[in-house]
Amino acid sequence: MNKKILNQKDILKIKKRRTFAIISHPDSGKTTITEKFLLLGKVIREAGTIKSKKSNKYAKSDWMNIEKKRGISVTTSVMQFFYFDHYLNLLDTPGHEDFSEDTYRVLTSVDCCIIIIDASKSVEKRTKKLMKVARLKNIPIITFINKLDRDSHDVIKILDDIEKKLKIFCVPINYPIGSGKDFKGLVDIDTKKVFLYKKDLFKKNKNYIKIYYDLNNIILKNYFSNNEIFQLKKDLNLIKSCYGSLNKINFLNGIETPIFFGSALSNFGIDNVLNSLIKWGPYPKCRNSSTRKVQSTEKKFSGFVFKIQANMNLKHHDRIAFIRIVSGKYIKGMKLYHVRTNTISIVHNAVNFLAGERLIINKAYPGDIIGIYNKGNIKIGDTFTEGENMNFLEIPKFSPELFQSIYLKNSFNQKKLLRGLKQLSEEGVVHLFKPFCNNSLIIGVIGRLQFDVILERLKFEYKVLAKYRKVNISLIRWISCKNLKLFEKFKKENYISLAYDNNNEIVFFSTSIFRLNLIMSKYKNIIFSKIK
Ligand code: G4P
């Protein structure tokens, strides 16, 4: 089908956009790097604006009590900043290992990922898990090896670890000269330019300046012995012959990752990462919908909701649906068609976020994230268009892994409890199930910490005190069957193990994988799905 396309000026704007996420194991330096990115993008003027765990000061995007108490970031924030003529959309992901589902959804909404690895720890568990998801979508990956100012693992060991554990080929773009107390700088492998790591005496805090010389420049003799230069040249030749040069197609297909080294805390080497994102990172292109491939350059607006956040501002009790724009452009006051509910609304007040501040947007382009206010009728995964009846197939629903029944501490607020849980489930924080056989409420989550978040949010946002009770459920599967008669028979025979989820779809509860396998072998016509 021939679709009208945007004019050249608008297409150029799309080409200047990069939508990306940063993923890492907690404590690798993601927050520090985010802050340095925002400094480079001139969104903030001084370090320490985002958060400092020790001083307990938080950026405005960290709005939850539990985040303050535990010093972790549990909600995903979205930030746009301008860097060298490009608009960069950074979708922050929660660092704590328990918040996997939200993180997974972010990873399906970005076009590129930056992975951060702590050089003193090499590849850690959480990075492995996140990388698996990024690999599902073959997202291009840029790798930053951080904390070279601390004693680090051998470079070859880290590269080996990345290739083996993350299953991606490494192509180092620069190479560190020493680490810890002996960290002297970086050398660019192709140009052989050496960037010296020198404290900026004019700035009070940990800022380092880069002065660069060619590897053969005589001035370097003031910093390195002849032996050191000889060894460095040998190392560079070895690295180049082992790892070669970056193949852009392999990078875009998630097969090779460019590797950069540096120290986020010292703001050393961070700019290389952003420069590579602009140079090699993909601009928003096309996405699959239920009916066709949608190109970003098409004139008509389309987008999908990847996140819903309620009560971002407690004073306003508002809920915001975050839409990733896929095609066309958003213009303030335009009519948007909400495909699932078959309704049209005029959107005047879409917002975006700058380090936690919300701003009303006049125009937005593919790759951008717009937040629209919502009264509870928008769900994660919903599609918005200018009238076309299609759905983006972007947001998977993962089956939860931990279950408890939830009930009120005092029995008067059942309605409020239900309202709170319904909203939290629409935000994707929790899966809510109503068993066929009784009136209990079962909730399912992916990470244990989510249980605490739910109680906390029910208490502060919905004024409901709730408690948990153990249940004997260890997994669920969404079920369906093309043959209605067989499906009815299955439902009758397994009544006590069935429940409705929040979308009124039927799920099967099992006490063990053994029992599930048994049931699956007994009812061959029933489809059991782990991901919805
Ligand atoms: P995260 O978001 O990935 O969890 O990590 P975060 O940036 O909060 O960094 C974790 C700790 O590592 C912080 O120290 C931070 O200052 C430190 N860090 C980050 N990058 C570097 C680096 O390049 N070099 C060194 N030496 N340290 C780095 P903290 O003591 O836990 O917290 P804070 O009081 O400094 O905020």
Coordinates of C-alpha atoms and ligand atoms in Angstrom, one line a residue:
M1 CA 0.0 0.0 0.0
N2 CA 1.5 3.4 -1.0
K3 CA 1.4 5.7 1.9
K4 CA 2.0 9.5 1.8
I5 CA 5.3 10.5 3.3
L6 CA 6.5 13.4 5.3
N7 CA 8.4 16.3 3.6
Q8 CA 12.2 16.3 3.5
K9 CA 12.6 18.7 6.3
D10 CA 10.6 16.4 8.6
I11 CA 12.4 13.3 7.4
L12 CA 15.7 15.0 8.2
K13 CA 14.4 15.5 11.8
I14 CA 13.7 11.8 12.0
K15 CA 17.3 11.0 10.9
K16 CA 18.6 13.2 13.7
R17 CA 16.9 11.2 16.3
R18 CA 18.3 8.4 18.4
T19 CA 16.1 6.5 20.9
F20 CA 18.2 4.4 23.3
A21 CA 18.4 2.8 26.7
I22 CA 21.2 2.2 29.1
I23 CA 21.4 -1.3 30.7
S24 CA 23.8 -2.6 33.3
H25 CA 24.1 -4.5 36.5
P26 CA 23.3 -2.2 39.6
D27 CA 26.3 -0.1 40.7
S28 CA 28.1 -0.2 37.4
G29 CA 27.7 3.5 37.0
K30 CA 24.5 3.9 34.9
T31 CA 23.2 6.9 37.0
T32 CA 26.6 8.6 36.8
I33 CA 26.8 8.1 33.0
T34 CA 23.2 9.4 32.6
E35 CA 24.2 12.4 34.5
K36 CA 27.3 13.0 32.4
F37 CA 25.2 12.6 29.2
L38 CA 22.8 15.2 30.5
L39 CA 25.8 17.5 31.3
L40 CA 27.0 17.0 27.7
G41 CA 23.5 17.7 26.5
K42 CA 23.5 20.8 28.7
V43 CA 20.2 19.7 30.4
I44 CA 21.8 20.0 33.8
R45 CA 24.7 22.3 34.7
E46 CA 26.4 20.5 37.5
A47 CA 27.0 17.0 38.6
G48 CA 25.0 15.6 41.5
T49 CA 21.6 16.7 40.1
I50 CA 20.4 13.2 39.3
K51 CA 20.9 11.5 42.6
S52 CA 23.4 10.8 45.2
K53 CA 22.7 7.6 47.2
K54 CA 24.7 8.8 50.2
S55 CA 23.3 12.3 50.5
N56 CA 19.8 10.9 49.7
K57 CA 19.1 13.7 47.3
Y58 CA 17.1 12.7 44.3
A59 CA 16.2 14.0 40.9
K60 CA 12.6 14.9 40.4
S61 CA 12.2 11.7 38.4
D62 CA 12.6 9.6 41.5
W63 CA 9.2 10.1 43.0
M64 CA 8.6 7.0 45.1
N65 CA 9.2 6.7 48.8
I66 CA 10.6 3.2 48.4
E67 CA 13.2 4.6 46.0
K68 CA 14.3 7.1 48.5
K69 CA 14.5 4.6 51.3
R70 CA 16.4 2.0 49.4
G71 CA 18.4 4.2 47.1
I72 CA 17.3 2.4 44.0
S73 CA 15.5 3.6 40.9
V74 CA 12.3 1.6 40.3
T75 CA 10.5 3.6 37.7
T76 CA 11.5 4.2 34.2
S77 CA 12.0 7.8 33.3
V78 CA 12.2 9.3 29.8
M79 CA 14.5 12.1 28.9
Q80 CA 15.2 14.0 25.8
F81 CA 18.4 16.1 25.2
F82 CA 20.1 17.7 22.3
Y83 CA 23.7 16.8 21.4
F84 CA 25.6 17.9 18.3
D85 CA 22.6 18.7 16.2
H86 CA 20.8 15.5 17.3
Y87 CA 17.8 14.8 19.5
L88 CA 18.6 11.9 21.9
N89 CA 15.8 10.2 23.7
L90 CA 17.1 8.3 26.7
L91 CA 14.7 5.8 28.2
D92 CA 16.1 5.0 31.6
T93 CA 15.6 1.6 33.0
P94 CA 15.3 0.5 36.6
G95 CA 18.6 -0.8 37.8
H96 CA 17.3 -3.2 40.4
E97 CA 17.1 -6.8 39.3
D98 CA 13.5 -7.2 40.5
F99 CA 12.2 -4.8 37.9
S100 CA 12.7 -6.8 34.9
E101 CA 9.3 -6.5 33.2
D102 CA 9.4 -2.7 33.0
T103 CA 12.9 -3.0 31.7
Y104 CA 11.9 -5.5 29.1
R105 CA 9.2 -3.2 27.9
V106 CA 11.7 -0.4 27.5
L107 CA 14.0 -2.6 25.6
T108 CA 11.3 -3.3 23.0
S109 CA 10.7 0.4 22.6
V110 CA 14.3 1.6 21.9
D111 CA 16.4 1.4 18.7
C112 CA 19.7 1.0 20.4
C113 CA 21.2 0.1 23.8
I114 CA 24.3 1.1 25.7
I115 CA 25.6 -1.5 28.0
I116 CA 27.8 -0.5 30.9
I117 CA 30.3 -2.9 32.4
D118 CA 32.2 -2.3 35.6
A119 CA 35.8 -3.0 34.6
S120 CA 36.6 -4.3 38.1
K121 CA 33.8 -6.8 37.9
S122 CA 33.6 -7.7 34.2
V123 CA 30.2 -9.2 33.0
E124 CA 27.7 -9.5 35.9
K125 CA 24.5 -11.5 36.2
R126 CA 21.9 -8.8 35.6
T127 CA 23.7 -7.6 32.4
K128 CA 23.6 -11.2 31.1
K129 CA 19.8 -11.3 31.7
L130 CA 19.1 -8.0 30.1
M131 CA 21.3 -8.7 27.2
K132 CA 19.2 -11.8 26.5
V133 CA 16.2 -9.6 26.0
A134 CA 18.1 -7.1 23.8
R135 CA 19.3 -10.0 21.7
L136 CA 15.7 -11.2 21.2
K137 CA 15.1 -8.0 19.2
N138 CA 18.7 -7.8 17.7
I139 CA 19.0 -4.3 19.0
P140 CA 22.4 -2.7 18.2
I141 CA 24.6 -2.5 21.3
I142 CA 27.3 0.0 22.2
T143 CA 29.5 -1.1 25.2
F144 CA 31.1 1.2 27.7
I145 CA 33.6 -0.3 30.1
N146 CA 33.5 1.9 33.2
K147 CA 35.6 2.7 36.3
L148 CA 39.0 2.4 34.7
D149 CA 40.2 4.7 37.4
R150 CA 39.8 1.7 39.7
D151 CA 41.9 -1.5 39.6
S152 CA 40.4 -3.4 36.7
H153 CA 40.4 -6.9 35.2
D154 CA 42.7 -7.5 32.3
V155 CA 41.2 -6.0 29.1
I156 CA 41.4 -9.3 27.2
K157 CA 39.6 -11.1 30.0
I158 CA 36.7 -8.5 29.9
L159 CA 36.4 -8.8 26.1
D160 CA 36.5 -12.6 26.4
D161 CA 33.8 -12.5 29.0
I162 CA 31.6 -10.2 26.9
E163 CA 31.9 -12.5 23.8
K164 CA 31.3 -15.7 25.8
K165 CA 28.6 -14.6 28.3
L166 CA 26.8 -11.9 26.2
K167 CA 27.2 -13.7 22.9
I168 CA 28.3 -10.8 20.9
F169 CA 31.5 -10.0 19.0
C170 CA 33.6 -7.2 20.5
V171 CA 35.3 -4.5 18.4
P172 CA 37.3 -2.2 20.7
I173 CA 37.4 1.3 19.4
N174 CA 39.8 2.6 22.0
Y175 CA 42.1 0.9 24.5
P176 CA 42.9 1.9 28.1
I177 CA 46.5 2.7 29.2
G178 CA 46.7 1.1 32.6
S179 CA 44.0 1.2 35.3
G180 CA 43.5 2.2 38.9
K181 CA 46.3 4.4 40.2
D182 CA 48.2 3.8 36.9
F183 CA 45.3 4.8 34.6
K184 CA 47.0 7.2 32.2
G185 CA 44.4 7.6 29.5
L186 CA 43.0 6.1 26.3
V187 CA 44.3 5.5 22.9
D188 CA 42.2 5.4 19.8
I189 CA 43.0 2.1 18.0
D190 CA 42.6 3.4 14.4
T191 CA 44.0 6.9 14.7
K192 CA 46.6 6.0 17.4
K193 CA 45.7 9.3 19.2
V194 CA 46.5 9.2 22.9
F195 CA 44.1 10.9 25.2
L196 CA 45.8 11.7 28.5
Y197 CA 43.9 11.4 31.8
K198 CA 44.8 14.6 33.6
K199 CA 43.0 16.2 36.5
D200 CA 41.5 19.5 35.6
L201 CA 43.1 21.8 38.3
F202 CA 40.6 24.5 37.6
K203 CA 37.6 22.5 38.5
K204 CA 36.9 21.5 42.1
N205 CA 35.3 18.1 41.6
K206 CA 36.3 15.0 39.7
N207 CA 36.6 16.4 36.3
Y208 CA 39.4 15.2 34.0
I209 CA 40.6 16.8 30.9
K210 CA 41.7 15.1 27.7
I211 CA 44.7 16.3 25.9
Y212 CA 45.5 14.3 22.8
Y213 CA 48.8 13.5 21.1
D214 CA 49.8 11.1 18.4
L215 CA 51.4 8.0 19.8
N216 CA 54.7 9.0 18.2
N217 CA 54.7 12.5 19.6
I218 CA 57.8 13.2 21.5
I219 CA 55.8 14.9 24.3
L220 CA 54.5 11.5 25.4
K221 CA 58.0 10.7 26.6
N222 CA 57.1 13.0 29.6
Y223 CA 54.4 10.6 30.5
F224 CA 55.5 7.1 29.4
S225 CA 58.8 5.3 29.3
N226 CA 60.1 3.9 26.0
N227 CA 59.2 0.5 27.2
E228 CA 55.6 1.5 27.9
I229 CA 55.2 3.0 24.5
F230 CA 56.7 -0.1 22.9
Q231 CA 54.3 -2.4 24.9
L232 CA 51.3 -0.2 24.0
K233 CA 52.1 -0.4 20.3
K234 CA 52.3 -4.2 20.6
D235 CA 49.0 -4.4 22.5
L236 CA 47.3 -2.2 19.9
N237 CA 48.5 -4.4 17.0
L238 CA 47.4 -7.5 18.9
I239 CA 43.9 -6.0 19.6
K240 CA 43.5 -4.9 16.0
S241 CA 44.5 -8.2 14.6
C242 CA 42.3 -10.2 17.0
Y243 CA 39.2 -8.0 16.9
G244 CA 39.3 -6.2 13.5
S245 CA 37.2 -3.1 12.6
L246 CA 33.6 -2.5 13.2
N247 CA 31.3 -3.8 10.5
K248 CA 28.3 -1.4 10.5
I249 CA 25.8 -3.9 9.2
N250 CA 26.9 -6.5 11.9
F251 CA 26.5 -3.7 14.5
L252 CA 23.0 -2.8 13.3
N253 CA 22.0 -6.5 13.5
G254 CA 23.3 -6.8 17.0
I255 CA 26.2 -9.2 16.0
E256 CA 29.1 -6.9 16.9
T257 CA 29.4 -4.3 19.6
P258 CA 31.9 -1.3 19.6
I259 CA 33.8 -1.2 22.9
F260 CA 34.7 2.0 24.6
F261 CA 36.6 2.4 27.9
G262 CA 36.6 5.2 30.4
S263 CA 35.6 6.6 33.8
A264 CA 32.1 8.0 34.1
L265 CA 32.9 9.6 37.5
S266 CA 35.8 11.5 36.0
N267 CA 33.8 12.3 32.9
F268 CA 36.5 10.6 30.8
G269 CA 35.6 8.8 27.6
I270 CA 31.8 9.3 27.9
D271 CA 31.7 11.6 24.9
N272 CA 33.0 8.8 22.7
V273 CA 29.9 6.8 23.5
L274 CA 27.5 9.6 22.5
N275 CA 29.5 10.4 19.4
S276 CA 29.3 6.7 18.3
L277 CA 25.6 6.7 19.0
I278 CA 25.2 9.6 16.6
K279 CA 27.6 8.2 14.1
W280 CA 26.5 4.6 14.0
G281 CA 23.3 4.3 16.0
P282 CA 20.1 3.8 13.9
Y283 CA 17.5 6.5 13.5
P284 CA 13.9 5.4 13.9
K285 CA 13.0 3.3 10.9
C286 CA 10.0 0.9 10.7
R287 CA 8.0 -1.3 13.1
N288 CA 5.7 -4.3 12.5
S289 CA 2.0 -3.9 13.1
S290 CA -0.8 -6.4 12.9
T291 CA -1.6 -5.5 9.3
R292 CA 1.7 -4.2 7.8
K293 CA 5.2 -2.7 8.3
V294 CA 4.9 1.0 9.3
Q295 CA 7.7 3.3 8.0
S296 CA 8.8 6.2 10.3
T297 CA 8.6 8.5 7.3
E298 CA 4.9 8.0 6.7
K299 CA 2.9 11.2 7.0
K300 CA 0.2 9.8 9.3
F301 CA 0.9 9.6 13.0
S302 CA 1.2 6.2 14.7
G303 CA 2.6 5.0 18.0
F304 CA 2.3 2.5 20.9
V305 CA 2.1 2.8 24.6
F306 CA 5.0 1.1 26.4
K307 CA 4.5 2.5 29.9
I308 CA 1.9 3.9 32.1
Q309 CA 2.8 5.8 35.2
A310 CA 0.2 6.7 37.8
N311 CA 0.5 9.4 40.4
M312 CA 3.8 10.9 39.1
N313 CA 2.6 14.0 40.8
L314 CA 0.8 13.1 44.0
K315 CA -0.8 16.5 44.1
H316 CA -2.5 15.9 40.8
H317 CA -3.1 12.2 41.1
D318 CA -2.6 11.9 37.4
R319 CA -1.7 9.0 35.1
I320 CA 0.4 9.3 32.1
A321 CA 0.6 7.0 29.2
F322 CA 4.0 7.0 27.4
I323 CA 3.7 6.6 23.7
R324 CA 6.7 5.8 21.5
I325 CA 6.0 7.5 18.1
V326 CA 6.5 5.2 15.2
S327 CA 5.5 7.3 12.2
G328 CA 4.3 10.8 11.2
K329 CA 4.4 13.6 13.6
Y330 CA 2.5 14.7 16.7
I331 CA 1.2 18.2 16.5
K332 CA -0.5 19.8 19.5
G333 CA -4.2 19.7 19.2
M334 CA -4.3 16.8 16.8
K335 CA -6.9 14.1 16.8
L336 CA -5.7 10.7 17.8
Y337 CA -7.5 7.4 17.3
H338 CA -7.2 4.9 20.2
V339 CA -7.5 1.7 18.3
R340 CA -8.5 -0.7 21.1
T341 CA -11.4 1.4 22.5
N342 CA -12.3 2.7 19.0
T343 CA -12.4 6.3 20.3
I344 CA -11.0 9.6 19.0
S345 CA -9.7 12.4 21.2
I346 CA -8.1 15.7 20.7
V347 CA -4.7 15.9 22.4
H348 CA -3.6 19.3 23.6
N349 CA -1.4 18.5 26.5
A350 CA 1.1 15.8 25.5
V351 CA 4.2 16.2 27.6
N352 CA 7.8 15.2 27.5
F353 CA 10.3 15.0 30.3
L354 CA 13.6 16.8 30.9
A355 CA 15.4 15.4 33.9
G356 CA 12.0 15.0 35.6
E357 CA 10.5 18.3 34.5
R358 CA 7.4 17.9 32.3
L359 CA 7.0 20.2 29.4
I360 CA 4.0 20.6 27.0
I361 CA 5.0 19.6 23.5
N362 CA 4.0 21.3 20.3
K363 CA 5.6 18.9 17.9
A364 CA 7.2 15.4 18.2
Y365 CA 8.6 13.0 15.7
P366 CA 9.2 9.3 15.3
G367 CA 11.5 8.0 18.1
D368 CA 10.3 10.6 20.5
I369 CA 8.3 9.7 23.6
I370 CA 5.2 11.7 24.4
G371 CA 3.2 11.4 27.6
I372 CA -0.5 11.8 27.4
Y373 CA -2.9 12.1 30.4
N374 CA -5.2 9.3 30.8
K375 CA -8.2 8.5 32.9
G376 CA -7.6 4.8 33.1
N377 CA -8.8 3.8 29.7
I378 CA -5.3 3.4 28.2
K379 CA -3.4 0.1 28.6
I380 CA 0.2 -0.9 27.9
G381 CA 0.6 -2.1 24.4
D382 CA -2.3 0.1 23.0
T383 CA -1.9 1.7 19.6
F384 CA -2.7 5.3 18.6
T385 CA -3.1 6.3 14.9
E386 CA -4.8 9.0 12.8
G387 CA -7.7 6.6 12.1
E388 CA -6.0 3.4 10.7
N389 CA -7.2 0.2 12.3
M390 CA -3.9 -1.6 13.2
N391 CA -2.0 -2.6 16.3
F392 CA 1.7 -2.6 16.9
L393 CA 3.0 -6.0 18.1
E394 CA 5.7 -4.6 20.2
I395 CA 5.0 -5.1 23.9
P396 CA 5.1 -8.7 25.2
K397 CA 3.5 -9.6 28.5
F398 CA 5.7 -12.0 30.4
S399 CA 4.2 -14.5 32.7
P400 CA 5.0 -13.7 36.4
E401 CA 7.1 -15.9 38.5
L402 CA 6.0 -15.2 42.1
F403 CA 2.5 -15.2 43.5
Q404 CA 0.7 -14.3 46.7
S405 CA -2.9 -13.5 47.5
I406 CA -3.6 -10.0 48.7
Y407 CA -6.2 -8.9 51.2
L408 CA -7.1 -5.9 53.3
K409 CA -5.8 -5.3 56.8
N410 CA -9.1 -3.6 57.6
S411 CA -12.1 -4.9 55.7
F412 CA -13.8 -1.7 54.6
N413 CA -11.9 -0.7 51.6
Q414 CA -12.3 -3.5 49.1
K415 CA -13.4 -1.1 46.3
K416 CA -10.3 1.0 46.9
L417 CA -8.1 -2.1 46.9
L418 CA -9.6 -3.3 43.7
R419 CA -9.2 0.1 42.1
G420 CA -5.6 0.4 43.2
L421 CA -4.7 -3.1 42.0
K422 CA -6.5 -2.6 38.7
Q423 CA -4.5 0.6 38.0
L424 CA -1.2 -1.0 39.1
S425 CA -1.9 -3.9 36.8
E426 CA -2.7 -1.5 33.9
E427 CA 0.6 0.2 34.6
G428 CA 2.2 -3.2 34.2
V429 CA 3.5 -3.2 37.8
V430 CA 1.6 -6.3 38.8
H431 CA -0.5 -9.1 37.3
L432 CA -3.9 -9.4 38.9
F433 CA -5.8 -12.6 38.8
K434 CA -9.4 -13.5 39.9
P435 CA -9.8 -17.3 40.4
F436 CA -12.9 -18.9 38.9
C437 CA -13.6 -20.7 42.2
N438 CA -13.5 -18.1 44.9
N439 CA -13.4 -14.3 45.6
S440 CA -9.7 -14.1 46.4
L441 CA -7.3 -11.8 44.6
I442 CA -4.0 -13.3 43.4
I443 CA -1.2 -11.1 42.3
G444 CA 1.8 -12.2 40.3
V445 CA 5.1 -10.4 39.9
I446 CA 8.5 -11.0 38.3
G447 CA 10.7 -9.8 41.1
R448 CA 10.2 -10.1 44.9
L449 CA 10.8 -6.4 45.5
Q450 CA 7.6 -5.6 43.5
F451 CA 5.5 -7.1 46.3
D452 CA 6.9 -4.3 48.7
V453 CA 6.4 -1.6 46.0
I454 CA 2.7 -2.7 45.7
L455 CA 2.0 -2.5 49.4
E456 CA 3.8 0.9 49.6
R457 CA 1.9 2.3 46.6
L458 CA -1.5 1.1 47.8
K459 CA -0.8 2.7 51.1
F460 CA 0.4 6.1 49.8
E461 CA -1.5 6.5 46.6
Y462 CA -4.8 4.7 47.4
K463 CA -4.8 4.9 51.2
V464 CA -5.3 1.2 51.5
L465 CA -3.5 -1.1 54.0
A466 CA -3.1 -4.5 52.6
K467 CA -1.3 -7.8 53.5
Y468 CA -0.2 -10.9 51.7
R469 CA -0.9 -14.6 52.2
K470 CA 1.1 -17.4 50.7
V471 CA -0.5 -19.4 47.8
N472 CA 0.5 -22.7 46.3
I473 CA 1.1 -21.4 42.8
S474 CA 4.5 -21.5 41.1
L475 CA 3.6 -20.7 37.5
I476 CA 0.9 -19.6 35.2
R477 CA 0.2 -19.9 31.5
W478 CA -2.3 -18.1 29.3
I479 CA -4.5 -20.6 27.7
S480 CA -6.5 -20.8 24.5
C481 CA -8.0 -23.3 22.1
K482 CA -9.5 -23.1 18.7
N483 CA -12.0 -25.8 19.4
L484 CA -14.6 -24.3 21.7
K485 CA -16.1 -27.6 22.8
L486 CA -12.7 -29.0 23.9
F487 CA -12.0 -25.7 25.6
E488 CA -15.2 -25.9 27.6
K489 CA -14.4 -29.5 28.6
F490 CA -10.9 -28.4 29.7
K491 CA -12.4 -25.5 31.8
K492 CA -14.9 -27.8 33.5
E493 CA -12.3 -30.3 34.4
N494 CA -9.7 -27.8 35.6
Y495 CA -12.1 -25.2 37.2
I496 CA -10.1 -24.8 40.4
S497 CA -6.8 -24.0 38.6
L498 CA -8.3 -21.3 36.4
A499 CA -8.5 -17.5 36.8
Y500 CA -9.2 -14.4 34.8
D501 CA -6.4 -11.9 34.3
N502 CA -7.0 -8.1 34.2
N503 CA -7.9 -8.3 30.5
N504 CA -10.5 -11.0 31.2
E505 CA -8.3 -13.6 29.5
I506 CA -8.1 -17.1 31.0
V507 CA -4.9 -18.3 32.8
F508 CA -4.0 -21.7 34.2
F509 CA -2.3 -21.9 37.6
S510 CA 0.1 -24.7 38.3
T511 CA 1.9 -25.8 41.5
S512 CA 4.9 -27.1 39.6
I513 CA 6.3 -27.4 36.1
F514 CA 5.9 -31.2 36.5
R515 CA 2.1 -30.8 36.9
L516 CA 2.0 -28.4 34.0
N517 CA 3.8 -30.8 31.8
L518 CA 1.3 -33.5 32.8
I519 CA -1.7 -31.3 32.0
M520 CA -0.2 -30.2 28.7
S521 CA 0.4 -33.8 27.7
K522 CA -3.2 -34.7 28.7
Y523 CA -4.8 -31.8 26.8
K524 CA -2.9 -31.6 23.5
N525 CA -5.4 -29.2 21.9
I526 CA -5.0 -26.5 24.5
I527 CA -2.3 -23.8 23.8
F528 CA -0.4 -22.8 26.9
S529 CA 1.6 -19.5 26.5
K530 CA 4.3 -18.1 28.7
I531 CA 4.4 -14.8 26.9
K532 CA 1.2 -13.0 25.9
Ligands
G4P1 P1 24.1 2.5 39.0 O1 23.2 3.6 38.6 O2 24.5 1.7 37.9 O3 23.5 1.7 40.1 O4 25.5 3.1 39.5 P2 25.8 4.6 40.0 O5 26.0 5.5 38.9 O6 24.9 5.0 41.1 O7 27.3 4.3 40.6 C1 27.5 3.4 41.6 C2 28.7 3.8 42.4 O8 29.9 3.8 41.5 C3 28.6 5.2 42.9 O9 29.4 5.3 44.1 C4 29.4 6.0 41.8 O10 29.9 7.2 42.3 C5 30.5 5.0 41.5 N1 31.0 5.2 40.1 C6 30.4 5.4 39.0 N2 31.2 5.6 37.9 C7 32.5 5.5 38.4 C8 33.8 5.6 37.9 O11 34.0 5.8 36.7 N3 34.8 5.5 38.8 C9 34.6 5.2 40.1 N4 35.7 5.1 40.9 N5 33.4 5.1 40.7 C10 32.3 5.3 39.8 P3 28.6 5.3 45.5 O12 29.7 5.5 46.5 O13 27.8 4.1 45.6 O14 27.6 6.5 45.4 P4 27.7 8.1 45.4 O15 27.7 8.5 46.7 O16 29.1 8.3 44.7 O17 26.5 8.5 44.6

